[in-house]
Amino acid sequence: MPENKLNSDTRERILDVAERQFMAHGFEGTSMRMITSMADVNLAAVNYHFGSKESLLCEVFRRRLTWLNHERLRVLDDLEQQAKGAPLKPSQILEAFFGTLMRIGEDESLGGMTFLRLLGRTLTDPAEFIRAFFAKEYAEVLERYKLALFRALPDVPKAEIVWRLHFMLGAMSYAIAGTDILHVITGHGIGDMSGKEEDEQSEAKKLSARLMPFLLGGLRAPLPQFSDSTRPQQVPLAKTARNQPQEKKP
Amino acid sequence: MPENKLNSDTRERILDVAERQFMAHGFEGTSMRMITSMADVNLAAVNYHFGSKESLLCEVFRRRLTWLNHERLRVLDDLEQQAKGAPLKPSQILEAFFGTLMRIGEDESLGGMTFLRLLGRTLTDPAEFIRAFFAKEYAEVLERYKLALFRALPDVPKAEIVWRLHFMLGAMSYAIAGTDILHVITGHGIGDMSGKEEDEQSEAKKLSARLMPFLLGGLRAPLPQFSDSTRPQQVPLAKTARNQPQEKKP
DNA sequence: CTATTATTAAAACGAACGTTTGATTCAGCC
DNA sequence: GGCTGAATCAAACGTTCGTTTTAATAATAG
């Protein structure tokens, strides 16, 4: 055969197919034979190139997360340099963290929605090696952004900020994963694969535009009244009120 | 041979152990042999009492969700009756929906935090039978609460409300699941089993007190500026071509 | 050309999986 | 006592899993 794929191609094809299959069926629900047959490579190719199924999953993530987390740190660095030591605004921090993520969904070469969905699902996977992998991979970024939020919201107890960072990660993961109860309401499924990538990119944009205000609203919500150290509930709300859905209550 | 309880006990013991193991290792990561050996029952007992592993998981959920969703409907009915036709406040609706859920975490006989964590994880599971099960089990409750939110926020586009309901479910699931990146920050793990039930109940209370303001803040956040130019919903997408083999690179 | 190295192919490995079988036990009833 | 039907048991079922092994193939170097 004239094709020369000595140094590549197979590897990338395995990663691409694995990414899609892990997204659609989960790690345990995806077999090596599904991956290798769909990628048109031999069964042994995965073990040859990656060593094991677990390592394959990690590599699927690493090739995307390396860019993502570097970019997140770079954007945060830029913001902090521009601010010249002043605390950043919460909206800037969220935009840097979640906006950077959403850019992946808009760019197929960065993984697209397929990778975003895989990420959303895998973040809650109970398997130990997965949690350990993410812990290592995310440690620096989370620490940096956590500190940035502490500085941005000096009057909010740190524990509260950590909780809300937690909630925001959850809202994002779940929203991204896509296959869930919500479709009971809206009535349309997601389609496991080949989901017409034509407007997947705009789908990411729409999701981002809707998720960001929600996260910001949650992050800056009034604190629970009984806060243990009883910090007065300084409420930094309504700085950027455009059109607020009103409630008939205080 | 001490007690002989022909009609029970084994069944309940299987359900209790299965609940805990599914929580700790996921559905695919939990084997029948793990369950039956830990419950001190014969391997065949699960298939005898429940028919299959999948049916076992469904039954684990059904015995808790029946109470939960009945209670959710009852509370909503009460609120709407008290309101005498007036729209409810968003905070009331969220309290009814998520507060009822949190009561499970505070009451061991309703499942406790073990069940909450299992629920949080399973809601994002890609397996088809799981999604179908939850769809059926949640359909009525979600429909009722969705309508209540529509009435409570008449000036917010319905699509936006559905999105935010989505985000809220995600924040809740993720927060509950517990085993995730956040522990990179806080530094303490969750412990797979027998996780010191001493203050699990107060843990549920703390979680609830912190989650609720966040959700309310997100729900009532300012809307994204473009309110109706793009419609992510209402796309029928009727053609669900499943399991299409991978595309050849052009 | 041969020797070498990298990659794929085909087959088989043992282990673990969910499930089924067939015998056995035991309470309750005619 | 003998029968019935629910419940439990040990053992094995056939399948699929991730991985390894062995051999063949293609490209490169000397």
Coordinates of C-alpha atoms (C1' of nucleotides) in Angstrom, one line a residue:
Chain A
M1 CA 0.0 0.0 0.0
P2 CA 1.3 3.4 -0.9
E3 CA 0.0 5.0 2.2
N4 CA 2.6 5.6 4.8
K5 CA 1.1 5.8 8.2
L6 CA 4.1 4.6 10.1
N7 CA 4.4 7.4 12.5
S8 CA 0.9 8.4 13.1
D9 CA -2.7 8.3 11.9
T10 CA -3.5 5.1 13.7
R11 CA -2.8 6.7 17.0
E12 CA -4.9 9.7 16.2
R13 CA -7.7 7.5 14.8
I14 CA -7.8 5.5 17.9
L15 CA -7.9 8.6 20.1
D16 CA -10.7 10.1 18.0
V17 CA -12.9 7.0 18.0
A18 CA -12.2 6.4 21.7
E19 CA -13.2 9.9 22.5
R20 CA -16.5 9.5 20.8
Q21 CA -17.2 6.0 22.2
F22 CA -16.3 6.9 25.8
M23 CA -18.6 9.9 25.4
A24 CA -21.5 7.8 24.1
H25 CA -21.2 4.7 26.4
G26 CA -18.9 5.6 29.2
F27 CA -15.6 4.1 30.1
E28 CA -16.7 0.7 31.3
G29 CA -19.4 0.5 28.7
T30 CA -16.9 0.9 25.9
S31 CA -14.9 -2.2 25.0
M32 CA -11.5 -2.3 23.3
R33 CA -13.1 -4.2 20.5
M34 CA -15.7 -1.5 19.9
I35 CA -12.9 1.1 19.6
T36 CA -10.5 -0.9 17.5
S37 CA -13.1 -2.2 15.1
M38 CA -14.6 1.3 14.5
A39 CA -11.1 2.8 14.1
D40 CA -10.2 0.1 11.6
V41 CA -7.1 -0.9 13.6
N42 CA -6.1 -4.2 15.1
L43 CA -7.2 -5.1 18.6
A44 CA -3.6 -5.0 19.8
A45 CA -3.0 -1.6 18.5
V46 CA -4.3 0.1 21.6
N47 CA -2.1 -1.8 23.9
Y48 CA 0.8 -1.2 21.6
H49 CA 0.4 2.5 21.5
F50 CA -1.1 3.3 24.9
G51 CA -0.3 0.3 27.1
S52 CA -3.8 -0.2 28.5
K53 CA -7.4 0.9 28.3
E54 CA -7.0 3.2 31.3
S55 CA -4.0 4.9 29.8
L56 CA -5.9 5.3 26.6
L57 CA -8.6 7.2 28.4
C58 CA -6.1 9.4 30.2
E59 CA -4.4 10.1 26.8
V60 CA -7.8 11.0 25.3
F61 CA -8.1 13.6 28.0
R62 CA -4.5 14.8 28.1
R63 CA -4.4 15.8 24.5
R64 CA -7.3 18.2 25.1
L65 CA -6.7 19.2 28.7
T66 CA -3.1 20.3 28.1
W67 CA -4.3 23.0 25.9
L68 CA -7.3 23.9 28.0
N69 CA -5.5 24.3 31.3
H70 CA -2.5 26.1 29.8
E71 CA -4.9 28.5 28.1
R72 CA -6.8 29.0 31.4
L73 CA -3.6 29.9 33.2
R74 CA -2.5 32.2 30.4
V75 CA -5.8 34.1 30.3
L76 CA -5.7 34.4 34.1
D77 CA -2.2 35.7 34.0
D78 CA -3.1 38.2 31.4
L79 CA -6.0 39.5 33.4
E80 CA -4.0 39.8 36.6
Q81 CA -1.2 41.6 34.8
Q82 CA -3.7 44.0 33.3
A83 CA -5.2 44.6 36.7
K84 CA -1.9 45.6 38.2
G85 CA -2.5 43.9 41.5
A86 CA -6.1 44.9 41.9
P87 CA -8.6 42.1 42.4
L88 CA -10.3 40.9 39.3
K89 CA -14.1 41.0 38.8
P90 CA -15.9 37.7 39.4
S91 CA -17.3 38.0 35.9
Q92 CA -13.8 38.1 34.5
I93 CA -12.7 35.1 36.4
L94 CA -15.7 33.1 35.3
E95 CA -15.3 34.2 31.8
A96 CA -11.7 33.1 31.8
F97 CA -12.5 29.7 33.4
F98 CA -15.7 28.7 31.7
G99 CA -15.4 30.8 28.6
T100 CA -12.1 29.1 27.8
L101 CA -13.8 25.7 28.2
M102 CA -16.6 26.7 25.9
R103 CA -14.2 27.6 23.2
I104 CA -13.4 23.9 23.0
G105 CA -17.0 23.3 22.1
E106 CA -16.8 25.8 19.3
D107 CA -13.7 24.4 17.8
E108 CA -13.7 20.9 16.4
S109 CA -9.9 20.7 16.3
L110 CA -9.9 21.3 20.1
G111 CA -12.4 18.4 20.7
G112 CA -15.7 20.1 20.0
M113 CA -18.9 19.2 21.8
T114 CA -17.9 15.5 21.7
F115 CA -15.1 16.2 24.1
L116 CA -17.1 18.6 26.2
R117 CA -19.7 15.9 26.7
L118 CA -17.1 13.3 27.6
L119 CA -15.6 15.7 30.1
G120 CA -18.9 16.5 31.7
R121 CA -19.7 12.8 32.2
T122 CA -16.3 11.7 33.3
L123 CA -16.0 14.4 35.9
T124 CA -18.5 12.4 38.0
D125 CA -17.1 9.0 37.3
P126 CA -16.5 7.1 40.5
A127 CA -13.5 5.1 39.2
E128 CA -10.4 5.8 41.3
F129 CA -7.9 6.2 38.6
I130 CA -10.1 8.7 36.9
R131 CA -10.4 10.8 40.0
A132 CA -6.7 10.6 40.6
F133 CA -6.0 11.7 37.0
F134 CA -8.3 14.7 37.1
A135 CA -7.0 15.7 40.5
K136 CA -3.5 15.9 39.2
E137 CA -4.5 17.5 35.9
Y138 CA -6.7 20.2 37.5
A139 CA -4.8 20.9 40.7
E140 CA -2.9 23.9 39.6
V141 CA -5.7 25.6 37.6
L142 CA -8.2 25.1 40.4
E143 CA -5.8 26.5 43.0
R144 CA -5.1 29.6 40.9
Y145 CA -8.7 30.3 40.2
K146 CA -9.8 29.6 43.7
L147 CA -7.3 32.2 44.9
A148 CA -8.5 34.7 42.3
L149 CA -12.0 34.3 43.5
F150 CA -10.9 34.8 47.1
R151 CA -9.4 38.1 46.2
A152 CA -12.3 39.1 44.0
L153 CA -14.8 38.4 46.8
P154 CA -13.0 39.3 50.0
D155 CA -16.1 39.7 52.1
V156 CA -17.4 36.2 51.2
P157 CA -16.2 33.4 53.5
K158 CA -13.7 31.3 51.7
A159 CA -15.6 28.1 52.4
E160 CA -18.6 29.6 50.8
I161 CA -16.6 30.4 47.7
V162 CA -15.3 26.9 47.5
W163 CA -18.9 25.6 47.7
R164 CA -20.1 27.8 45.0
L165 CA -17.1 26.9 42.8
H166 CA -18.3 23.4 43.3
F167 CA -21.9 24.2 42.3
M168 CA -20.7 26.0 39.2
L169 CA -18.6 23.1 38.1
G170 CA -21.6 20.9 38.5
A171 CA -24.0 23.1 36.6
M172 CA -21.4 23.2 33.8
S173 CA -20.7 19.5 33.7
Y174 CA -24.3 18.5 33.7
A175 CA -25.3 21.1 31.2
I176 CA -22.6 19.9 28.9
A177 CA -23.1 16.2 29.3
G178 CA -26.5 16.7 27.7
T179 CA -28.0 13.2 28.1
D180 CA -30.2 13.6 31.0
I181 CA -33.6 14.3 32.4
L182 CA -34.0 17.7 30.8
H183 CA -34.8 16.1 27.6
V184 CA -37.9 14.7 29.2
I185 CA -39.0 18.3 29.2
T186 CA -37.8 19.6 25.9
G187 CA -38.7 16.3 24.2
H188 CA -35.7 16.0 22.0
G189 CA -32.9 13.6 22.5
I190 CA -29.3 14.2 21.8
G191 CA -28.3 11.5 19.4
D192 CA -25.4 9.4 20.4
M193 CA -23.1 10.2 17.5
S194 CA -22.6 11.9 14.2
G195 CA -24.9 14.5 15.6
K196 CA -24.6 16.8 12.7
E197 CA -21.7 19.0 13.6
E198 CA -23.1 21.8 11.5
D199 CA -24.4 23.8 14.4
E200 CA -22.6 22.1 17.2
Q201 CA -20.4 25.1 17.3
S202 CA -23.3 27.5 17.6
E203 CA -24.7 25.1 20.1
A204 CA -21.7 25.7 22.3
K205 CA -22.1 29.4 21.9
K206 CA -25.7 29.3 22.9
L207 CA -24.9 27.1 25.9
S208 CA -22.1 29.5 26.9
A209 CA -24.3 32.6 26.6
R210 CA -26.9 31.0 28.9
L211 CA -24.7 29.3 31.3
M212 CA -22.5 32.3 32.2
P213 CA -25.2 34.6 33.6
F214 CA -26.6 31.7 35.6
L215 CA -23.2 30.9 37.1
L216 CA -22.6 34.6 37.9
G217 CA -26.0 34.9 39.5
G218 CA -25.3 31.9 41.6
L219 CA -21.8 33.0 42.6
R220 CA -23.0 36.4 43.8
A221 CA -26.2 35.3 45.4
P222 CA -27.0 36.4 49.0
L223 CA -25.2 34.3 51.5
P224 CA -27.1 31.9 53.7
Q225 CA -28.1 33.8 56.9
F226 CA -26.7 31.5 59.5
S227 CA -23.1 31.7 58.4
D228 CA -21.1 30.3 61.3
S229 CA -18.7 33.2 61.7
T230 CA -21.8 35.3 61.1
R231 CA -20.3 37.6 58.6
P232 CA -22.9 40.1 57.6
Q233 CA -24.3 39.2 54.3
Q234 CA -22.8 41.8 52.1
V235 CA -24.7 41.3 48.9
P236 CA -22.8 42.3 45.8
L237 CA -25.8 41.8 43.6
A238 CA -27.2 44.0 40.9
K239 CA -24.0 45.5 39.6
T240 CA -24.8 44.7 36.0
A241 CA -28.5 44.5 36.1
R242 CA -29.9 44.6 32.6
N243 CA -33.3 43.0 32.8
Q244 CA -33.8 41.1 35.9
P245 CA -36.6 38.5 36.1
Q246 CA -38.5 39.9 38.9
E247 CA -39.9 38.0 41.8
K248 CA -42.7 39.5 44.0
K249 CA -40.6 39.3 47.1
P250 CA -37.9 41.3 48.8
Chain B
M1 CA -30.5 -21.7 61.9
P2 CA -31.8 -18.7 63.8
E3 CA -34.5 -16.4 62.3
N4 CA -36.3 -17.6 59.3
K5 CA -38.0 -14.8 57.5
L6 CA -39.2 -16.3 54.3
N7 CA -40.7 -13.3 52.8
S8 CA -38.1 -10.6 53.3
D9 CA -34.8 -9.6 54.6
T10 CA -32.7 -11.0 51.8
R11 CA -34.4 -8.7 49.4
E12 CA -33.9 -5.7 51.6
R13 CA -30.3 -6.7 52.3
I14 CA -29.6 -6.9 48.6
L15 CA -31.1 -3.5 48.0
D16 CA -29.2 -1.9 50.8
V17 CA -25.8 -3.4 49.7
A18 CA -26.5 -2.7 46.1
E19 CA -27.3 0.9 46.8
R20 CA -24.1 1.4 48.6
Q21 CA -21.9 -0.4 46.0
F22 CA -23.5 1.3 43.1
M23 CA -22.9 4.6 44.8
A24 CA -19.2 3.7 45.4
H25 CA -18.3 2.1 42.2
G26 CA -21.0 2.9 39.6
F27 CA -23.3 0.4 37.9
E28 CA -20.8 -1.2 35.5
G29 CA -18.1 -1.1 38.2
T30 CA -20.2 -3.1 40.6
S31 CA -20.4 -6.9 40.0
M32 CA -23.1 -9.2 41.1
R33 CA -20.6 -11.1 43.0
M34 CA -19.6 -8.0 45.0
I35 CA -23.2 -7.4 45.9
T36 CA -24.2 -10.9 46.8
S37 CA -21.1 -11.7 48.8
M38 CA -21.3 -8.5 50.8
A39 CA -25.0 -9.1 51.4
D40 CA -24.3 -12.7 52.4
V41 CA -26.7 -14.1 50.0
N42 CA -26.3 -16.6 47.2
L43 CA -25.2 -15.3 43.8
A44 CA -28.4 -16.4 42.2
A45 CA -30.5 -14.5 44.7
V46 CA -30.4 -11.2 42.8
N47 CA -31.7 -12.8 39.6
Y48 CA -34.3 -14.7 41.6
H49 CA -35.7 -11.7 43.4
F50 CA -35.2 -9.0 40.7
G51 CA -34.6 -10.7 37.4
S52 CA -31.5 -9.0 36.3
K53 CA -28.8 -6.6 37.4
E54 CA -30.5 -3.8 35.5
S55 CA -33.8 -4.4 37.2
L56 CA -32.0 -4.4 40.5
L57 CA -30.7 -0.9 39.9
C58 CA -34.1 0.3 38.9
E59 CA -35.6 -1.2 42.1
V60 CA -32.9 0.4 44.2
F61 CA -34.1 3.7 42.8
R62 CA -37.8 3.0 42.8
R63 CA -38.1 2.3 46.5
R64 CA -36.7 5.8 47.2
L65 CA -38.0 7.8 44.2
T66 CA -41.6 6.8 44.8
W67 CA -41.6 8.6 48.1
L68 CA -39.6 11.5 46.8
N69 CA -41.7 12.3 43.8
H70 CA -45.0 11.7 45.6
E71 CA -43.8 14.1 48.3
R72 CA -42.7 16.7 45.7
L73 CA -46.1 16.6 44.1
R74 CA -47.8 16.8 47.4
V75 CA -45.8 19.8 48.6
L76 CA -46.4 21.6 45.3
D77 CA -50.1 20.8 45.5
D78 CA -50.2 22.3 49.0
L79 CA -48.4 25.4 47.9
E80 CA -50.7 26.0 44.9
Q81 CA -53.8 25.4 47.0
Q82 CA -52.6 28.0 49.5
A83 CA -51.8 30.5 46.8
K84 CA -55.4 30.2 45.5
G85 CA -54.5 30.5 41.9
A86 CA -51.7 33.2 42.3
P87 CA -48.3 32.3 41.0
L88 CA -45.9 30.9 43.5
K89 CA -42.6 32.5 44.3
P90 CA -39.5 31.0 42.7
S91 CA -38.0 30.4 46.2
Q92 CA -41.0 28.4 47.2
I93 CA -40.8 26.2 44.1
L94 CA -37.1 25.6 44.6
E95 CA -37.6 24.9 48.2
A96 CA -40.3 22.4 47.4
F97 CA -38.3 20.6 44.7
F98 CA -34.8 20.7 46.2
G99 CA -35.7 20.9 49.8
T100 CA -37.7 17.7 49.5
L101 CA -34.7 16.0 48.0
M102 CA -32.5 17.2 50.7
R103 CA -34.8 15.7 53.3
I104 CA -33.7 12.3 52.0
G105 CA -30.1 13.1 52.9
E106 CA -31.2 13.9 56.4
D107 CA -33.2 10.8 57.0
E108 CA -31.4 7.5 56.8
S109 CA -34.6 5.6 56.5
L110 CA -35.3 7.5 53.2
G111 CA -31.8 6.6 51.9
G112 CA -29.6 9.2 53.4
M113 CA -26.6 10.6 51.8
T114 CA -25.7 7.2 50.3
F115 CA -28.8 7.4 48.1
L116 CA -28.3 11.1 47.3
R117 CA -24.8 10.4 46.1
L118 CA -26.0 7.5 44.0
L119 CA -28.7 9.6 42.5
G120 CA -26.2 12.4 41.7
R121 CA -23.9 10.1 39.9
T122 CA -26.5 8.1 38.1
L123 CA -28.3 11.1 36.7
T124 CA -25.5 11.5 34.2
D125 CA -25.0 7.9 33.3
P126 CA -25.0 7.3 29.6
A127 CA -26.6 3.9 29.7
E128 CA -29.8 3.8 27.8
F129 CA -31.9 1.9 30.2
I130 CA -31.0 4.3 33.0
R131 CA -32.0 7.3 31.0
A132 CA -35.3 5.7 30.0
F133 CA -36.0 4.8 33.6
F134 CA -35.4 8.3 34.9
A135 CA -37.3 9.8 32.1
K136 CA -40.4 7.8 33.0
E137 CA -39.9 8.2 36.7
Y138 CA -39.4 12.0 36.6
A139 CA -41.7 13.0 33.8
E140 CA -44.7 14.1 35.8
V141 CA -42.8 15.9 38.5
L142 CA -40.6 17.8 36.1
E143 CA -43.6 18.8 34.0
R144 CA -45.5 20.1 37.0
Y145 CA -42.5 22.1 38.4
K146 CA -41.7 23.4 35.0
L147 CA -45.2 24.8 34.6
A148 CA -45.0 26.3 38.1
L149 CA -41.8 28.1 37.2
F150 CA -43.4 29.4 34.0
R151 CA -46.1 30.9 36.0
A152 CA -43.8 32.2 38.6
L153 CA -41.6 34.0 36.1
P154 CA -43.9 35.1 33.3
D155 CA -41.5 37.6 31.9
V156 CA -38.7 35.1 31.4
P157 CA -38.7 33.2 28.1
K158 CA -39.8 29.6 28.7
A159 CA -36.7 28.3 27.0
E160 CA -34.6 30.2 29.4
I161 CA -36.4 28.7 32.4
V162 CA -35.9 25.2 31.0
W163 CA -32.2 25.9 30.6
R164 CA -31.9 27.2 34.1
L165 CA -33.8 24.3 35.5
H166 CA -31.2 22.2 33.7
F167 CA -28.3 24.1 35.3
M168 CA -29.9 23.8 38.7
L169 CA -30.3 20.0 38.4
G170 CA -26.7 19.9 37.4
A171 CA -25.4 21.9 40.3
M172 CA -27.4 19.8 42.7
S173 CA -26.3 16.4 41.2
Y174 CA -22.7 17.3 41.2
A175 CA -22.8 18.8 44.6
I176 CA -24.4 15.7 46.0
A177 CA -22.2 13.2 44.2
G178 CA -19.3 14.5 46.2
T179 CA -16.5 12.5 44.6
D180 CA -14.9 15.0 42.3
I181 CA -12.5 17.7 41.7
L182 CA -13.6 19.9 44.6
H183 CA -11.7 17.6 46.9
V184 CA -8.6 18.7 45.2
I185 CA -9.2 22.0 46.7
T186 CA -10.6 21.2 50.1
G187 CA -8.2 18.3 50.5
H188 CA -10.4 15.7 52.1
G189 CA -11.7 12.7 50.3
I190 CA -15.1 11.1 50.7
G191 CA -14.3 7.5 51.8
D192 CA -15.9 4.8 49.8
M193 CA -18.0 3.2 52.5
S194 CA -19.2 3.3 56.0
G195 CA -18.4 6.9 55.9
K196 CA -19.1 7.9 59.4
E197 CA -22.7 8.5 59.4
E198 CA -22.4 10.5 62.6
D199 CA -23.0 13.9 60.9
E200 CA -24.1 12.9 57.5
Q201 CA -27.4 14.3 58.4
S202 CA -26.0 17.6 59.3
E203 CA -24.0 17.4 56.2
A204 CA -27.1 17.3 54.2
K205 CA -28.4 20.3 56.1
K206 CA -25.3 22.3 55.4
L207 CA -25.4 21.4 51.7
S208 CA -29.0 22.4 51.4
A209 CA -28.5 25.7 53.2
R210 CA -25.7 26.5 50.8
L211 CA -27.1 25.1 47.6
M212 CA -30.5 26.9 47.8
P213 CA -29.2 30.5 47.7
F214 CA -26.9 29.6 44.9
L215 CA -29.7 28.0 42.8
L216 CA -32.0 31.0 43.5
G217 CA -29.4 33.4 42.5
G218 CA -28.8 31.6 39.3
L219 CA -32.4 31.2 38.5
R220 CA -33.0 34.9 38.9
A221 CA -29.8 36.1 37.2
P222 CA -30.0 38.8 34.5
L223 CA -30.9 37.3 31.2
P224 CA -28.4 37.1 28.3
Q225 CA -28.8 40.1 26.1
F226 CA -30.0 38.3 22.9
S227 CA -33.3 37.0 24.2
D228 CA -34.9 35.5 21.1
S229 CA -32.6 35.7 18.2
T230 CA -31.5 32.1 18.5
R231 CA -33.6 29.2 19.6
P232 CA -31.7 26.2 20.9
Q233 CA -35.0 24.4 21.6
Q234 CA -37.8 23.4 19.4
V235 CA -35.5 21.5 17.1
P236 CA -37.2 18.2 16.4
L237 CA -34.2 16.3 15.3
A238 CA -36.4 13.4 14.6
K239 CA -33.9 11.3 12.8
T240 CA -31.8 9.6 15.4
A241 CA -29.4 7.5 13.5
R242 CA -27.7 5.5 16.2
N243 CA -24.5 3.6 16.1
Q244 CA -23.3 4.8 12.8
P245 CA -19.8 3.6 12.1
Q246 CA -17.1 6.2 12.1
E247 CA -16.7 8.4 9.0
K248 CA -13.8 8.0 6.7
K249 CA -11.7 11.1 6.5
P250 CA -12.3 12.7 3.2
Chain C
dC1 C1' 21.3 -7.4 -0.8
dT2 C1' 20.6 -8.4 4.2
dA3 C1' 19.7 -6.8 8.9
dT4 C1' 17.0 -4.0 11.7
dT5 C1' 13.2 -1.7 13.4
dA6 C1' 8.5 -0.4 13.7
dT7 C1' 3.9 -1.6 13.0
dT8 C1' 0.1 -4.6 12.1
dA9 C1' -2.4 -9.1 12.0
dA10 C1' -4.5 -13.2 13.9
dA11 C1' -5.1 -16.1 17.5
dA12 C1' -5.3 -17.3 22.0
dC13 C1' -4.9 -16.3 27.1
dG14 C1' -7.0 -16.6 31.8
dA15 C1' -10.1 -14.1 34.4
dA16 C1' -14.4 -12.1 35.3
dC17 C1' -18.9 -11.2 33.9
dG18 C1' -24.3 -11.8 34.2
dT19 C1' -27.2 -15.5 34.0
dT20 C1' -29.2 -20.3 34.3
dT21 C1' -29.7 -24.8 36.0
dG22 C1' -31.2 -28.5 39.0
dA23 C1' -31.2 -30.1 43.5
dT24 C1' -32.4 -29.1 48.2
dT25 C1' -34.6 -27.1 52.1
dC26 C1' -38.6 -25.8 54.7
dA27 C1' -43.0 -23.9 56.1
dG28 C1' -47.9 -24.4 55.5
dC29 C1' -52.0 -26.9 54.0
dC30 C1' -55.1 -30.8 52.3
Chain D
dG1 C1' -47.6 -38.2 55.8
dG2 C1' -47.4 -36.3 51.3
dC3 C1' -47.7 -32.5 48.4
dT4 C1' -46.9 -27.6 46.9
dG5 C1' -44.5 -23.6 46.1
dA6 C1' -41.3 -20.2 47.7
dA7 C1' -36.5 -19.6 48.8
dT8 C1' -31.7 -20.8 48.8
dC9 C1' -27.7 -23.2 47.4
dA10 C1' -23.5 -24.9 44.7
dA11 C1' -22.1 -25.4 40.3
dA12 C1' -21.7 -24.5 35.8
dC13 C1' -23.3 -22.0 31.6
dG14 C1' -21.6 -19.3 27.5
dT15 C1' -19.9 -14.9 26.6
dT16 C1' -17.0 -11.0 26.7
dC17 C1' -13.5 -8.7 28.8
dG18 C1' -8.4 -6.6 28.6
dT19 C1' -4.2 -8.3 27.6
dT20 C1' -0.5 -11.1 25.6
dT21 C1' 1.8 -13.8 22.3
dT22 C1' 3.5 -15.2 17.9
dA23 C1' 4.1 -14.4 13.3
dA24 C1' 4.0 -11.6 9.2
dT25 C1' 4.7 -7.2 6.8
dA26 C1' 6.6 -2.6 5.4
dA27 C1' 10.1 0.9 5.6
dT28 C1' 14.8 2.1 6.5
dA29 C1' 19.9 1.7 7.1
dG30 C1' 24.4 -0.2 6.2

